[in-house]
CSV table of C-alpha atoms in Angstrom, one decimal:
chain,number,residue,atom,x,y,z
A,5,UNK,CA,6.2,-11.6,25.4
A,6,UNK,CA,6.8,-15.3,25.2
A,7,UNK,CA,9.5,-16.8,27.4
A,8,UNK,CA,12.4,-18.3,25.5
A,9,UNK,CA,14.3,-21.4,26.8
A,10,UNK,CA,17.8,-21.1,25.4
A,11,UNK,CA,18.5,-24.7,26.2
A,12,UNK,CA,15.9,-25.8,23.5
A,13,UNK,CA,18.3,-24.5,20.8
A,14,UNK,CA,20.8,-27.2,21.3
A,15,UNK,CA,19.4,-29.5,18.6
A,16,UNK,CA,18.2,-26.7,16.3
A,17,UNK,CA,20.2,-25.3,13.3
A,18,UNK,CA,21.3,-21.9,14.2
A,19,UNK,CA,22.3,-19.0,11.9
A,20,UNK,CA,24.4,-16.0,12.8
A,21,UNK,CA,24.0,-12.9,10.5
A,22,UNK,CA,26.7,-10.2,10.6
A,23,UNK,CA,27.0,-7.1,8.4
A,24,UNK,CA,29.3,-4.1,8.4
A,25,UNK,CA,28.8,-1.0,6.2
A,26,UNK,CA,32.5,-0.4,5.1
A,27,UNK,CA,35.6,-2.5,4.5
A,28,UNK,CA,37.3,-0.6,7.3
A,29,UNK,CA,34.9,-1.9,10.0
A,30,UNK,CA,35.7,-5.3,11.7
A,31,UNK,CA,33.0,-7.9,11.2
A,32,UNK,CA,34.8,-10.2,13.7
A,33,UNK,CA,33.5,-8.0,16.5
A,34,UNK,CA,29.9,-9.1,15.6
A,35,UNK,CA,31.0,-12.8,15.4
A,36,UNK,CA,32.7,-12.4,18.8
A,37,UNK,CA,29.5,-11.0,20.4
A,38,UNK,CA,27.6,-14.1,19.1
A,39,UNK,CA,30.2,-16.5,20.5
A,40,UNK,CA,30.2,-14.7,23.8
A,41,UNK,CA,26.4,-15.0,23.9
A,42,UNK,CA,26.6,-18.8,23.2
A,43,UNK,CA,29.2,-19.3,25.8
A,44,UNK,CA,27.4,-17.3,28.5
A,45,UNK,CA,24.1,-19.2,28.0
A,46,UNK,CA,25.7,-22.6,27.7
A,47,UNK,CA,24.4,-23.1,24.1
A,48,UNK,CA,25.8,-25.8,21.8
A,49,UNK,CA,27.4,-24.4,18.6
A,50,UNK,CA,27.8,-27.5,16.6
A,51,UNK,CA,25.0,-26.5,14.1
A,52,UNK,CA,25.9,-22.8,13.8
A,53,UNK,CA,26.3,-21.3,10.3
A,54,UNK,CA,27.6,-17.8,9.7
A,55,UNK,CA,26.3,-15.4,7.0
A,56,UNK,CA,28.6,-12.5,6.6
A,57,UNK,CA,27.9,-9.4,4.5
A,58,UNK,CA,31.2,-7.5,4.6
A,59,UNK,CA,31.4,-3.8,3.6
A,60,UNK,CA,27.7,-3.6,2.7
A,61,UNK,CA,25.5,-0.7,3.8
A,62,UNK,CA,21.8,-1.5,4.4
A,63,UNK,CA,21.0,2.1,4.1
A,64,UNK,CA,22.3,2.3,0.6
A,65,UNK,CA,21.5,-1.2,-0.8
A,66,UNK,CA,18.2,-3.0,-0.7
A,67,UNK,CA,18.2,-6.5,0.8
A,68,UNK,CA,18.3,-8.2,-2.6
A,69,UNK,CA,21.8,-6.8,-3.0
A,70,UNK,CA,23.1,-8.3,0.2
A,71,UNK,CA,24.2,-11.8,-1.0
A,72,UNK,CA,24.7,-13.5,2.3
A,73,UNK,CA,21.4,-12.1,3.6
A,74,UNK,CA,19.6,-13.5,0.6
A,75,UNK,CA,21.2,-16.9,1.2
A,76,UNK,CA,20.0,-16.7,4.8
A,77,UNK,CA,16.4,-15.9,3.7
A,78,UNK,CA,16.4,-18.9,1.3
A,79,UNK,CA,17.6,-21.2,4.1
A,80,UNK,CA,14.9,-19.9,6.4
A,81,UNK,CA,12.2,-20.4,3.7
A,82,UNK,CA,13.5,-24.0,3.3
A,83,UNK,CA,12.9,-24.5,7.1
A,84,UNK,CA,16.6,-25.1,7.7
A,85,UNK,CA,17.0,-22.2,10.2
A,86,UNK,CA,15.1,-22.2,13.5
A,87,UNK,CA,17.3,-19.8,15.5
A,88,UNK,CA,18.8,-16.5,14.2
A,89,UNK,CA,21.4,-14.6,16.1
A,90,UNK,CA,22.2,-11.1,15.1
A,91,UNK,CA,23.8,-8.1,16.8
A,92,UNK,CA,20.8,-5.7,16.5
A,93,UNK,CA,17.8,-4.8,14.4
A,94,UNK,CA,19.6,-2.3,12.3
A,95,UNK,CA,21.8,-5.1,11.0
A,96,UNK,CA,18.8,-6.6,9.3
A,97,UNK,CA,16.9,-3.9,7.5
A,98,UNK,CA,17.3,-0.2,6.4
A,99,UNK,CA,13.8,1.0,7.0
A,100,UNK,CA,10.4,0.3,8.6
A,101,UNK,CA,8.6,-1.4,5.7
A,102,UNK,CA,11.5,-3.6,4.8
A,103,UNK,CA,11.9,-4.6,8.4
A,104,UNK,CA,8.2,-5.5,8.8
A,105,UNK,CA,8.4,-7.6,5.6
A,106,UNK,CA,11.3,-9.6,7.1
A,107,UNK,CA,9.6,-10.0,10.5
A,108,UNK,CA,6.6,-11.5,8.8
A,109,UNK,CA,8.9,-14.1,7.2
A,110,UNK,CA,10.4,-14.9,10.5
A,111,UNK,CA,7.0,-15.3,12.0
A,112,UNK,CA,5.8,-17.5,9.1
A,113,UNK,CA,8.7,-19.9,9.5
A,114,UNK,CA,8.7,-19.9,13.3
A,115,UNK,CA,12.3,-18.5,13.7
A,116,UNK,CA,13.6,-17.7,17.1
A,117,UNK,CA,15.5,-14.3,17.0
A,118,UNK,CA,18.2,-13.5,19.5
A,119,UNK,CA,20.0,-10.1,19.6
A,120,UNK,CA,23.6,-10.5,20.9
A,121,UNK,CA,23.7,-6.8,21.8
A,122,UNK,CA,22.4,-6.5,25.4
A,123,UNK,CA,21.1,-3.0,24.7
A,124,UNK,CA,18.5,-4.4,22.3
A,125,UNK,CA,15.0,-5.3,23.6
A,126,UNK,CA,14.2,-9.0,23.0
A,127,UNK,CA,12.5,-9.9,19.8
A,128,UNK,CA,8.7,-9.7,20.3
A,129,UNK,CA,6.1,-12.2,19.1
A,130,UNK,CA,3.6,-9.3,18.7
A,131,UNK,CA,3.9,-7.6,15.3
A,132,UNK,CA,2.7,-4.3,16.6
A,133,UNK,CA,5.4,-4.2,19.2
A,134,UNK,CA,8.2,-5.4,16.9
A,135,UNK,CA,7.1,-3.0,14.1
A,136,UNK,CA,7.3,-0.2,16.6
A,137,UNK,CA,10.9,-1.1,17.4
A,138,UNK,CA,11.6,-1.4,13.7
A,139,UNK,CA,10.7,2.3,13.2
A,140,UNK,CA,13.7,3.3,15.3
A,141,UNK,CA,16.1,0.6,14.1
A,142,UNK,CA,18.3,3.0,12.2
A,143,UNK,CA,18.5,5.5,15.0
A,144,UNK,CA,19.3,2.6,17.5
A,145,UNK,CA,22.2,1.7,15.2
A,146,UNK,CA,23.7,5.1,15.6
A,147,UNK,CA,23.6,5.0,19.4
A,148,UNK,CA,24.7,1.4,20.2
A,149,UNK,CA,27.0,1.3,23.1
A,150,UNK,CA,30.5,-0.3,22.8
A,151,UNK,CA,30.4,-4.0,22.6
A,152,UNK,CA,32.1,-6.6,24.9
A,153,UNK,CA,35.4,-7.7,23.6
A,154,UNK,CA,37.1,-10.9,24.7
A,155,UNK,CA,40.6,-9.4,24.3
A,156,UNK,CA,39.7,-6.5,26.6
A,157,UNK,CA,38.4,-8.9,29.2
A,158,UNK,CA,41.7,-10.7,29.3
A,159,UNK,CA,43.9,-7.6,28.8
A,160,UNK,CA,41.8,-4.6,30.2
A,161,UNK,CA,43.3,-1.2,29.7
A,162,UNK,CA,42.6,-0.5,33.3
A,163,UNK,CA,40.8,-2.2,36.1
A,164,UNK,CA,39.9,-0.9,39.6
A,165,UNK,CA,42.4,-2.1,42.2
A,166,UNK,CA,45.2,-3.0,39.8
A,167,UNK,CA,48.3,-1.2,38.5
A,168,UNK,CA,49.0,-2.0,34.9
A,169,UNK,CA,52.7,-2.4,34.2
A,170,UNK,CA,53.7,-2.3,30.5
A,171,UNK,CA,57.0,-3.7,29.4
A,172,UNK,CA,58.8,-4.3,26.1
A,173,UNK,CA,60.2,-7.8,25.6
A,174,UNK,CA,63.5,-8.6,23.8
A,175,UNK,CA,61.6,-9.4,20.6
A,176,UNK,CA,60.2,-5.9,20.6
A,177,UNK,CA,56.6,-6.9,21.5
A,178,UNK,CA,54.9,-5.3,24.5
A,179,UNK,CA,53.4,-7.1,27.4
A,180,UNK,CA,51.2,-6.2,30.4
A,181,UNK,CA,51.3,-7.3,34.1
A,182,UNK,CA,48.6,-6.5,36.6
A,183,UNK,CA,49.7,-5.9,40.2
A,184,UNK,CA,47.4,-5.0,43.1
A,185,UNK,CA,47.5,-1.3,44.1
A,186,UNK,CA,49.2,-1.1,47.5
A,187,UNK,CA,46.8,1.4,48.9
A,188,UNK,CA,43.7,-0.9,48.1
A,189,UNK,CA,45.2,-4.4,48.3
A,190,UNK,CA,44.4,-5.0,52.0
A,191,UNK,CA,40.8,-3.7,51.8
A,192,UNK,CA,39.9,-5.6,48.6
A,193,UNK,CA,41.2,-8.8,50.1
A,194,UNK,CA,39.2,-8.1,53.3
A,195,UNK,CA,36.1,-7.4,51.1
A,196,UNK,CA,36.3,-10.8,49.4
A,197,UNK,CA,37.1,-12.6,52.7
A,198,UNK,CA,34.1,-11.0,54.5
A,199,UNK,CA,31.7,-12.1,51.8
A,200,UNK,CA,32.6,-15.8,51.7
A,201,UNK,CA,31.3,-16.3,55.3
A,202,UNK,CA,28.0,-14.5,55.0
A,203,UNK,CA,24.8,-16.3,56.3
A,204,UNK,CA,22.0,-13.8,55.5
A,205,UNK,CA,21.0,-11.0,53.1
A,206,UNK,CA,21.0,-8.6,56.1
A,207,UNK,CA,24.7,-9.4,56.8
A,208,UNK,CA,25.5,-9.1,53.1
A,209,UNK,CA,24.0,-5.7,52.8
A,210,UNK,CA,25.8,-4.6,56.0
A,211,UNK,CA,29.1,-5.6,54.5
A,212,UNK,CA,28.3,-3.8,51.3
A,213,UNK,CA,27.4,-0.6,53.2
A,214,UNK,CA,30.7,-0.8,55.1
A,215,UNK,CA,32.9,-1.2,52.0
A,216,UNK,CA,30.8,1.2,50.0
A,217,UNK,CA,32.0,3.9,52.4
A,218,UNK,CA,35.6,2.5,52.3
A,219,UNK,CA,35.9,2.4,48.5
A,220,UNK,CA,33.4,5.2,47.7
A,221,UNK,CA,32.0,2.9,45.1
A,222,UNK,CA,28.3,2.2,44.4
A,223,UNK,CA,27.1,-1.3,45.2
A,224,UNK,CA,26.7,-2.3,41.5
A,225,UNK,CA,30.4,-1.6,40.8
A,226,UNK,CA,31.3,-3.6,44.0
A,227,UNK,CA,29.2,-6.5,42.9
A,228,UNK,CA,30.9,-6.5,39.5
A,229,UNK,CA,34.2,-6.6,41.2
A,230,UNK,CA,33.2,-9.7,43.3
A,231,UNK,CA,31.9,-11.5,40.2
A,232,UNK,CA,35.1,-10.9,38.1
A,233,UNK,CA,37.5,-13.9,38.2
A,234,UNK,CA,40.3,-11.5,37.0
A,235,UNK,CA,40.8,-10.6,40.8
A,236,UNK,CA,41.6,-14.3,41.3
A,237,UNK,CA,43.9,-14.2,38.3
A,238,UNK,CA,41.6,-16.2,36.0
A,239,UNK,CA,39.4,-15.8,32.9
A,240,UNK,CA,36.1,-17.5,32.6
A,241,UNK,CA,35.4,-19.7,29.6
A,242,UNK,CA,32.4,-22.0,28.8
A,243,UNK,CA,33.9,-25.0,30.5
A,244,UNK,CA,35.6,-23.4,33.5
A,245,UNK,CA,38.5,-21.0,34.2
A,246,UNK,CA,41.8,-20.3,32.5
A,247,UNK,CA,44.7,-19.1,34.5
A,248,UNK,CA,46.2,-15.7,33.6
A,249,UNK,CA,49.9,-15.9,34.5
A,250,UNK,CA,50.5,-12.1,34.1
A,251,UNK,CA,48.0,-11.3,36.9
A,252,UNK,CA,49.0,-11.1,40.6
A,253,UNK,CA,45.7,-12.1,42.3
A,254,UNK,CA,44.0,-10.7,45.3
A,255,UNK,CA,42.4,-14.1,46.2
A,256,UNK,CA,42.6,-17.8,45.4
A,257,UNK,CA,40.3,-19.3,42.8
A,258,UNK,CA,38.7,-21.5,45.6
A,259,UNK,CA,37.9,-18.4,47.6
A,260,UNK,CA,36.5,-16.8,44.5
A,261,UNK,CA,34.2,-19.7,43.9
A,262,UNK,CA,33.0,-19.6,47.5
A,263,UNK,CA,32.1,-15.9,47.1
A,264,UNK,CA,30.2,-16.8,43.9
A,265,UNK,CA,28.2,-19.4,45.9
A,266,UNK,CA,27.2,-16.7,48.4
A,267,UNK,CA,26.2,-14.3,45.7
A,268,UNK,CA,24.2,-16.9,43.9
A,269,UNK,CA,22.4,-17.8,47.1
A,270,UNK,CA,21.2,-14.2,47.7
A,271,UNK,CA,21.2,-13.1,44.0
A,272,UNK,CA,17.5,-12.1,43.8
A,273,UNK,CA,17.5,-10.2,47.1
A,274,UNK,CA,20.7,-8.5,46.3
A,275,UNK,CA,19.7,-7.5,42.8
A,276,UNK,CA,16.4,-6.0,44.1
A,277,UNK,CA,18.3,-4.0,46.8
A,278,UNK,CA,20.8,-2.6,44.3
A,279,UNK,CA,18.0,-1.8,41.8
A,280,UNK,CA,16.1,0.1,44.5
A,281,UNK,CA,19.3,2.0,45.5
A,282,UNK,CA,20.5,2.8,42.0
A,283,UNK,CA,17.2,3.0,40.2
A,284,UNK,CA,17.2,6.1,37.9
A,285,UNK,CA,14.3,7.9,36.3
A,286,UNK,CA,13.0,6.9,32.9
A,287,UNK,CA,14.4,10.2,31.8
A,288,UNK,CA,16.7,12.8,33.4
A,289,UNK,CA,14.4,15.5,34.7
A,290,UNK,CA,15.0,19.3,34.2
A,291,UNK,CA,14.7,21.8,37.0
A,292,UNK,CA,11.7,24.1,36.0
A,293,UNK,CA,13.3,27.0,37.9
A,294,UNK,CA,16.7,27.2,36.2
A,295,UNK,CA,16.1,24.8,33.3
A,296,UNK,CA,19.3,22.9,34.2
A,297,UNK,CA,19.5,19.1,34.4
A,298,UNK,CA,18.8,17.6,37.7
A,299,UNK,CA,21.3,15.1,39.1
A,300,UNK,CA,20.8,11.8,40.8
A,301,UNK,CA,21.7,11.4,44.5
A,302,UNK,CA,21.7,7.9,46.0
A,303,UNK,CA,20.2,7.4,49.4
A,304,UNK,CA,21.0,4.6,51.9
A,305,UNK,CA,21.7,1.2,50.4
A,306,UNK,CA,18.2,-0.3,49.6
A,307,UNK,CA,16.3,3.0,49.5
A,308,UNK,CA,15.2,5.0,46.5
A,309,UNK,CA,17.4,7.8,45.4
A,310,UNK,CA,16.4,11.4,44.6
A,311,UNK,CA,16.8,13.9,41.7
A,312,UNK,CA,17.9,17.2,43.0
A,313,UNK,CA,18.7,20.5,41.2
A,314,UNK,CA,22.4,20.8,40.4
A,315,UNK,CA,22.4,24.6,40.8
A,316,UNK,CA,21.3,24.9,44.4
A,317,UNK,CA,17.5,25.0,44.3
A,318,UNK,CA,17.3,22.8,47.4
A,319,UNK,CA,13.5,22.9,47.6
A,320,UNK,CA,13.2,21.4,44.1
A,321,UNK,CA,13.8,17.6,44.4
A,322,UNK,CA,11.8,14.5,43.7
A,323,UNK,CA,12.2,10.8,44.7
A,324,UNK,CA,13.1,8.6,41.8
A,325,UNK,CA,10.4,6.0,42.5
A,326,UNK,CA,7.8,8.8,42.6
A,327,UNK,CA,9.0,10.4,39.4
A,328,UNK,CA,8.8,7.1,37.5
A,329,UNK,CA,5.4,6.3,39.0
A,330,UNK,CA,3.9,9.6,37.8
A,331,UNK,CA,5.4,9.2,34.3
A,332,UNK,CA,4.2,5.6,34.1
A,333,UNK,CA,0.7,6.5,35.2
A,334,UNK,CA,0.3,9.3,32.6
A,335,UNK,CA,1.9,7.4,29.7
A,336,UNK,CA,-1.5,5.8,28.6
A,337,UNK,CA,-3.0,9.3,28.8
A,338,UNK,CA,-0.6,10.5,26.1
A,339,UNK,CA,-1.2,7.5,23.9
A,340,UNK,CA,-5.0,7.9,24.3
A,341,UNK,CA,-4.8,11.5,23.0
A,342,UNK,CA,-2.9,10.7,19.8
A,343,UNK,CA,-4.7,12.2,16.8
A,344,UNK,CA,-5.3,9.0,14.9
A,345,UNK,CA,-6.6,10.6,11.7
A,346,UNK,CA,-3.6,12.9,11.4
A,347,UNK,CA,-1.2,10.0,12.2
A,348,UNK,CA,-2.8,7.7,9.6
A,349,UNK,CA,-2.8,10.5,7.0
A,350,UNK,CA,0.9,11.2,7.5
A,351,UNK,CA,1.8,7.5,7.5
A,352,UNK,CA,-0.2,6.8,4.3
A,353,UNK,CA,1.2,10.0,2.8
A,354,UNK,CA,4.7,8.7,3.5
A,355,UNK,CA,4.0,5.3,1.9
A,356,UNK,CA,2.4,7.0,-1.1
A,357,UNK,CA,5.5,9.1,-1.6
A,358,UNK,CA,7.6,5.9,-1.6
A,359,UNK,CA,5.3,4.4,-4.1
A,360,UNK,CA,5.3,7.5,-6.4
A,361,UNK,CA,9.1,7.6,-6.3
A,362,UNK,CA,9.3,4.0,-7.3
A,363,UNK,CA,6.8,4.5,-10.1
A,364,UNK,CA,8.7,7.4,-11.4
A,365,UNK,CA,11.9,5.3,-11.5
A,366,UNK,CA,10.0,2.5,-13.2
A,367,UNK,CA,8.7,4.9,-15.9
A,368,UNK,CA,12.2,6.3,-16.4
A,369,UNK,CA,13.7,2.8,-16.7
A,370,UNK,CA,11.0,1.6,-19.1
A,371,UNK,CA,11.6,4.6,-21.4
A,372,UNK,CA,15.3,3.9,-21.2
A,373,UNK,CA,14.7,0.2,-22.1
A,374,UNK,CA,12.7,1.3,-25.2
A,375,UNK,CA,15.5,3.5,-26.3
A,376,UNK,CA,18.1,0.7,-25.8
A,377,UNK,CA,15.9,-1.8,-27.7
A,378,UNK,CA,15.5,0.6,-30.6
A,379,UNK,CA,19.3,1.0,-30.7
A,380,UNK,CA,19.6,-2.8,-30.8
A,381,UNK,CA,17.1,-3.1,-33.7
A,382,UNK,CA,19.0,-0.5,-35.7
A,383,UNK,CA,22.2,-2.4,-35.3
A,384,UNK,CA,20.8,-5.7,-36.5
A,385,UNK,CA,22.6,-6.6,-39.8
A,386,UNK,CA,25.1,-3.8,-39.4
A,387,UNK,CA,28.7,-5.2,-39.7
A,388,UNK,CA,31.5,-4.7,-37.1
A,389,UNK,CA,29.0,-3.7,-34.4
A,390,UNK,CA,29.2,-6.9,-32.2
A,391,UNK,CA,31.0,-5.2,-29.3
A,392,UNK,CA,28.5,-2.3,-29.2
A,393,UNK,CA,25.6,-4.9,-29.5
A,394,UNK,CA,27.0,-6.8,-26.5
A,395,UNK,CA,27.2,-3.6,-24.4
A,396,UNK,CA,23.6,-2.8,-25.2
A,397,UNK,CA,22.4,-6.3,-24.4
A,398,UNK,CA,24.2,-6.1,-21.1
A,399,UNK,CA,22.4,-2.8,-20.4
A,400,UNK,CA,19.0,-4.4,-21.2
A,401,UNK,CA,19.7,-7.1,-18.6
A,402,UNK,CA,20.7,-4.4,-16.0
A,403,UNK,CA,17.6,-2.4,-16.6
A,404,UNK,CA,15.3,-5.4,-16.3
A,405,UNK,CA,16.9,-6.4,-13.0
A,406,UNK,CA,16.4,-2.8,-11.7
A,407,UNK,CA,12.7,-3.0,-12.9
A,408,UNK,CA,12.2,-6.2,-11.0
A,409,UNK,CA,13.7,-4.7,-7.8
A,410,UNK,CA,11.5,-1.6,-8.1
A,411,UNK,CA,8.4,-3.7,-8.6
A,412,UNK,CA,9.3,-5.8,-5.5
A,413,UNK,CA,9.8,-2.6,-3.5
A,414,UNK,CA,6.3,-1.4,-4.5
A,415,UNK,CA,4.8,-4.7,-3.4
A,416,UNK,CA,6.6,-4.3,0.0
A,417,UNK,CA,5.2,-0.9,0.4
A,418,UNK,CA,1.7,-2.1,-0.4
A,419,UNK,CA,2.1,-5.0,2.1
A,420,UNK,CA,3.1,-2.6,4.8
A,421,UNK,CA,0.3,-0.3,4.0
A,422,UNK,CA,-2.3,-3.1,4.5
A,423,UNK,CA,-1.3,-3.6,8.1
A,424,UNK,CA,-0.9,0.0,9.1
A,425,UNK,CA,-4.5,0.3,10.5
A,426,UNK,CA,-3.8,-2.7,12.8
A,427,UNK,CA,-0.5,-1.2,13.8
A,428,UNK,CA,-1.8,2.2,14.7
A,429,UNK,CA,-4.7,0.6,16.7
A,430,UNK,CA,-2.3,-1.5,18.6
A,431,UNK,CA,-0.1,1.4,19.5
A,432,UNK,CA,-2.9,3.5,20.7
A,433,UNK,CA,-5.3,1.0,22.2
A,434,UNK,CA,-3.3,-2.0,23.3
A,435,UNK,CA,0.4,-1.1,23.5
A,436,UNK,CA,0.5,0.5,26.9
A,437,UNK,CA,-1.2,-2.5,28.5
A,438,UNK,CA,1.0,-5.1,26.8
A,439,UNK,CA,4.3,-3.5,27.6
A,440,UNK,CA,6.6,-5.0,30.3
A,441,UNK,CA,8.5,-2.4,32.4
A,442,UNK,CA,11.7,-2.4,30.3
A,443,UNK,CA,9.7,-1.9,27.1
A,444,UNK,CA,7.7,1.0,28.8
A,445,UNK,CA,11.1,2.5,29.7
A,446,UNK,CA,12.1,2.4,26.1
A,447,UNK,CA,8.9,3.9,24.8
A,448,UNK,CA,8.8,6.7,27.4
A,449,UNK,CA,12.2,7.8,26.2
A,450,UNK,CA,10.9,7.9,22.7
A,451,UNK,CA,7.7,9.7,23.4
A,452,UNK,CA,8.9,12.3,26.0
A,453,UNK,CA,11.5,14.8,24.8
A,454,UNK,CA,12.0,16.3,28.3
A,455,UNK,CA,10.3,16.5,31.7
A,456,UNK,CA,10.5,19.5,33.9
A,457,UNK,CA,10.1,19.2,37.7
A,458,UNK,CA,8.9,22.0,40.0
A,459,UNK,CA,8.3,21.9,43.8
A,460,UNK,CA,4.6,21.0,43.2
A,461,UNK,CA,4.2,19.8,39.6
A,462,UNK,CA,5.7,18.0,36.6
A,463,UNK,CA,5.6,19.4,33.1
A,464,UNK,CA,6.2,17.0,30.2
A,465,UNK,CA,7.0,17.5,26.6
A,466,UNK,CA,6.3,14.9,23.9
A,467,UNK,CA,8.3,14.3,20.7
A,468,UNK,CA,5.3,13.8,18.5
A,469,UNK,CA,3.6,17.0,19.5
A,470,UNK,CA,1.7,17.5,16.3
A,471,UNK,CA,-0.1,14.2,16.9
A,472,UNK,CA,-1.0,14.9,20.5
A,473,UNK,CA,-4.3,16.7,21.2
A,474,UNK,CA,-3.6,17.9,24.7
A,475,UNK,CA,-1.8,20.4,26.9
A,476,UNK,CA,-1.1,18.8,30.3
A,477,UNK,CA,0.6,19.7,33.6
A,478,UNK,CA,0.9,16.7,35.9
A,479,UNK,CA,0.3,17.7,39.5
A,480,UNK,CA,1.9,15.7,42.3
């Protein structure tokens, strides 16, 4: 995947597309996500233009009936948009072939695509990979995690280490104050104070191990605490920090900044250490003995954790790094045993069904148009029928628009069908080699429905079993 330098977007015209399905949903949350992304990445927003489709479902309406989306496409085709920011893939299209059609437009006009939802995988310059993501766009949309909200960052409902005191003012409005918990105040101050004088990664890890036991928190949560200016009584914005007068701080802003300098200095080493300690499996394994879910048990800070049976089968455990290694090594084996002919047959059958459905609708609309035209001819010269004539003429225009839309949909299906051979070949022959680790993580979760672990073997089950020509047990 190509590397994207966000700083290059400064002088480009940027577009933000937002869509919510119902009037009851808040489109401002999607706008806020985009603004947070700009602020976090130091991106200029002078040339940003927003396209907002409010209360419009992509599942129920084709793209032509999303007015702001259509305006955006026109601007892209004019070469006026070079960067598109959108929350997630499912905001753009309702199904695979419509998404592929859009992706080709974005490629053609060299548009950089940014997803503001951090759970989305970055937009790929490889059509086979991006099309694969597009297949699951609608399912992704149903499982998106809750989004970062600026108001919650300034007024969190709860935050570790703080007591939240709610009061009602004289004007009837409520307010919050955040006061350090007495039982944690001394230790949290000591934690921050210890970090600002660190000289080596070994010393930093030692401090984390010490306070990990004190607080009974994993290192990632402790790191988030150290990086949160709320503990200094401030909120971070693009140009600096804003003081929060309703927060009683644990430390001064200057001390907080010193801690950030230390964390930045050892950032790579610390991230690798935390990743190794907290790294989970691509999937949560199942105990083959009792069929219960195995649970993650962290080891010492910096060492790989283990999956163990939650129901007391002590002999049945596996190191996380070993578990991931085995799944990763056998992932290409699964892809290489896909029944290509059957997959092609079913995909083409699906496209054919789409096309036949559209053709049926066209035939129905054409017959309806003939009947309306006949009714219009019969009214010509008949007095006092102007109102009825206008109704019929309006119906003719509506039917013609629907016929145009159906014809365009058929063309889109045909366009997608042309590229299906290349797409399937890429999935089976090239995809496993092209994927980065985070992409492989994503696909492993899609392909494997569950994985069972026994003391001496791994059994895996695939979602697309009807296309896999194999029965495999992976021995350790």
